[in-house]
Short mmCIF file of C-alpha atoms in Angstrom, two decimals:
data_model
loop_
_atom_site.label_atom_id
_atom_site.label_comp_id
_atom_site.label_asym_id
_atom_site.label_seq_id
_atom_site.Cartn_x
_atom_site.Cartn_y
_atom_site.Cartn_z
CA MET A 1 -0.08 0.01 -0.03
CA ASN A 2 1.32 3.39 -0.85
CA PHE A 3 1.15 5.33 2.36
CA ARG A 4 2.02 8.70 0.69
CA ARG A 5 -1.12 8.45 -1.33
CA LEU A 6 -3.20 7.74 1.76
CA TYR A 7 -1.61 10.75 3.51
CA ASP A 8 -2.22 12.99 0.65
CA PHE A 9 -5.87 11.73 0.57
CA LEU A 10 -6.47 12.51 4.27
CA LYS A 11 -4.86 16.00 3.91
CA SER A 12 -6.88 16.92 0.88
CA PRO A 13 -9.79 18.77 2.61
CA ARG A 14 -7.22 21.21 4.22
CA ARG A 15 -5.26 21.46 0.95
CA GLU A 16 -8.40 22.26 -1.01
CA TYR A 17 -9.31 25.03 1.48
CA ARG A 18 -5.85 26.65 1.27
CA SER A 19 -5.49 26.07 -2.49
CA ARG A 20 -7.96 28.84 -3.24
CA GLY A 21 -5.81 31.14 -1.12
CA PHE A 22 -8.18 31.24 1.90
CA GLY A 23 -6.42 31.20 5.28
CA ILE A 24 -3.23 32.40 3.85
CA HIS A 25 -2.12 35.71 5.58
CA SER A 26 0.99 36.49 3.62
CA PRO A 27 0.14 38.80 0.67
CA PHE A 28 2.88 37.39 -1.42
CA ALA A 29 1.77 33.83 -0.82
CA PHE A 30 -1.88 34.69 -1.34
CA ARG A 31 -1.09 36.30 -4.64
CA PHE A 32 1.28 33.40 -5.75
CA VAL A 33 -1.38 30.85 -5.08
CA ARG A 34 -4.30 32.78 -6.72
CA GLU A 35 -2.40 34.04 -9.70
CA VAL A 36 0.13 31.60 -10.48
CA LEU A 37 -0.66 28.11 -9.06
CA LYS A 38 -4.52 28.40 -9.36
CA GLN A 39 -4.91 30.72 -12.21
CA PRO A 40 -8.33 29.85 -13.82
CA CYS A 41 -7.82 31.86 -17.00
CA ALA A 42 -6.31 30.21 -20.09
CA TYR A 43 -2.92 31.29 -21.55
CA TYR A 44 -1.99 31.39 -25.16
CA ALA A 45 0.37 28.49 -25.03
CA TYR A 46 -1.93 25.88 -23.18
CA SER A 47 -3.03 24.21 -26.38
CA SER A 48 0.58 23.37 -27.62
CA LEU A 49 1.60 22.46 -24.08
CA ASP A 50 -1.16 20.24 -23.55
CA ALA A 51 -0.52 18.47 -26.94
CA LEU A 52 3.14 18.05 -25.86
CA ALA A 53 2.22 16.74 -22.39
CA ARG A 54 -0.27 14.22 -23.87
CA LYS A 55 2.43 13.00 -26.38
CA GLU A 56 5.01 12.42 -23.52
CA GLY A 57 2.46 11.15 -21.03
CA VAL A 58 3.08 13.97 -18.67
CA ASP A 59 0.36 15.55 -16.49
CA SER A 60 -0.74 18.71 -18.38
CA ARG A 61 -1.59 20.55 -15.08
CA VAL A 62 2.17 20.21 -14.01
CA VAL A 63 3.28 21.59 -17.53
CA ARG A 64 0.84 24.42 -17.27
CA ALA A 65 2.11 25.24 -13.66
CA ILE A 66 5.68 25.24 -14.71
CA PHE A 67 4.70 27.70 -17.56
CA ARG A 68 2.93 29.98 -15.13
CA ILE A 69 5.77 29.80 -12.62
CA ALA A 70 8.17 30.65 -15.47
CA LEU A 71 6.01 33.73 -16.36
CA ALA A 72 6.10 34.85 -12.67
CA VAL A 73 9.68 34.37 -11.85
CA ARG A 74 11.39 34.09 -15.32
CA PRO A 75 13.26 30.93 -16.39
CA GLY A 76 16.72 32.47 -15.66
CA ARG A 77 15.70 32.37 -12.03
CA LEU A 78 13.77 29.18 -12.06
CA GLU A 79 15.52 25.85 -11.58
CA VAL A 80 13.25 22.76 -12.54
CA ARG A 81 14.27 19.41 -11.15
CA ALA A 82 12.40 16.85 -13.07
CA PRO A 83 12.78 13.95 -15.40
CA GLU A 84 13.85 14.85 -18.95
CA SER A 85 10.81 16.35 -20.68
CA TYR A 86 10.49 18.37 -23.89
CA ALA A 87 7.04 19.59 -22.67
CA ILE A 88 8.59 21.10 -19.63
CA GLU A 89 11.53 22.53 -21.62
CA THR A 90 9.09 24.11 -23.89
CA ALA A 91 7.00 25.60 -21.05
CA LEU A 92 10.18 27.12 -19.75
CA ARG A 93 11.12 28.57 -23.13
CA LEU A 94 7.58 30.02 -23.84
CA GLY A 95 7.59 31.52 -20.31
CA SER A 96 10.87 33.46 -20.92
CA ALA A 97 9.34 36.44 -22.57
CA GLY A 98 11.18 39.57 -21.31
CA GLU A 99 13.58 40.00 -18.25
CA SER A 100 12.32 40.09 -14.75
CA LYS A 101 13.56 42.60 -12.16
CA THR A 102 12.02 40.53 -9.30
CA PRO A 103 14.54 39.43 -6.71
CA LEU A 104 12.92 36.06 -6.52
CA LYS A 105 14.35 32.80 -7.36
CA ALA A 106 12.42 29.59 -7.40
CA VAL A 107 13.23 25.82 -7.37
CA ALA A 108 10.52 23.53 -8.59
CA GLY A 109 10.65 19.76 -8.18
CA LEU A 110 8.31 17.41 -9.97
CA TYR A 111 7.11 13.92 -8.84
CA GLY A 112 10.06 12.25 -7.13
CA GLU A 113 12.20 15.30 -6.93
CA ALA A 114 9.53 17.16 -4.86
CA SER A 115 10.82 15.64 -1.52
CA ARG A 116 14.33 16.84 -2.39
CA VAL A 117 13.03 20.40 -2.90
CA ALA A 118 11.24 20.16 0.48
CA GLU A 119 14.50 19.06 2.11
CA GLU A 120 16.27 22.04 0.55
CA TRP A 121 13.64 24.31 2.07
CA ALA A 122 14.00 22.65 5.43
CA GLY A 123 17.75 23.53 5.48
CA SER A 124 17.04 27.17 4.53
CA ASN A 125 16.17 30.02 6.93
CA ARG A 126 14.11 31.98 4.36
CA GLY A 127 11.60 31.40 1.61
CA MET A 128 8.26 29.85 0.96
CA LEU A 129 7.48 26.30 -0.06
CA PHE A 130 4.23 25.46 -1.94
CA VAL A 131 3.64 21.75 -1.90
CA ALA A 132 1.16 19.76 -4.08
CA PRO A 133 0.91 16.08 -4.56
CA GLU A 134 2.72 16.29 -7.95
CA MET A 135 5.19 18.95 -7.36
CA ALA A 136 6.92 21.27 -4.77
CA VAL A 137 7.82 25.00 -5.52
CA PHE A 138 10.44 26.62 -3.30
CA VAL A 139 10.36 30.49 -3.70
CA ILE A 140 13.58 31.94 -2.39
CA SER A 141 13.95 35.59 -1.37
CA ASP A 142 15.58 37.40 1.57
CA ASN A 143 12.28 39.28 2.15
CA LEU A 144 10.18 36.23 2.49
CA PRO A 145 9.58 34.44 5.93
CA LYS A 146 10.04 30.67 6.16
CA GLN A 147 6.64 29.23 5.55
CA ARG A 148 5.08 26.08 4.03
CA PHE A 149 1.72 25.90 2.33
CA ASP A 150 -0.07 22.76 1.21
CA VAL A 151 -2.00 23.68 -2.08
CA ALA A 152 -3.36 21.99 -5.22
CA ILE A 153 -2.53 23.21 -8.58
CA SER A 154 -4.79 23.60 -11.44
#
């Protein structure tokens, strides 16, 4: 029996509540969850990214989330730890429009790499960790307190 899946299932009501941004008091974290991880609107690249994800057998929600994170943080400051995937590389390339003046850096770990990103966050004294069953995103900045949020991506 996979205990991690059972644990995620038991935590899902709390994650669903927080995944819409409710109960999050940090303005940055609320905006990141609402505008990046749970963005309901469609982006211009979704159709091509979905086709690539289907072709490779990758979850399209994860590829879309990487694309939105790349748009928010910029790929030069985003490190993705995942199995080799052309869909994820394309999402990063499409999200690279323009330069970002943001002081943020992000590390995203997909599937098996998510636990390593969580360990990296545990060893840090700053930054916010957003954990979903499929991925973990560690946003690093000196201005952010050390906080962890269990969310669901869409």
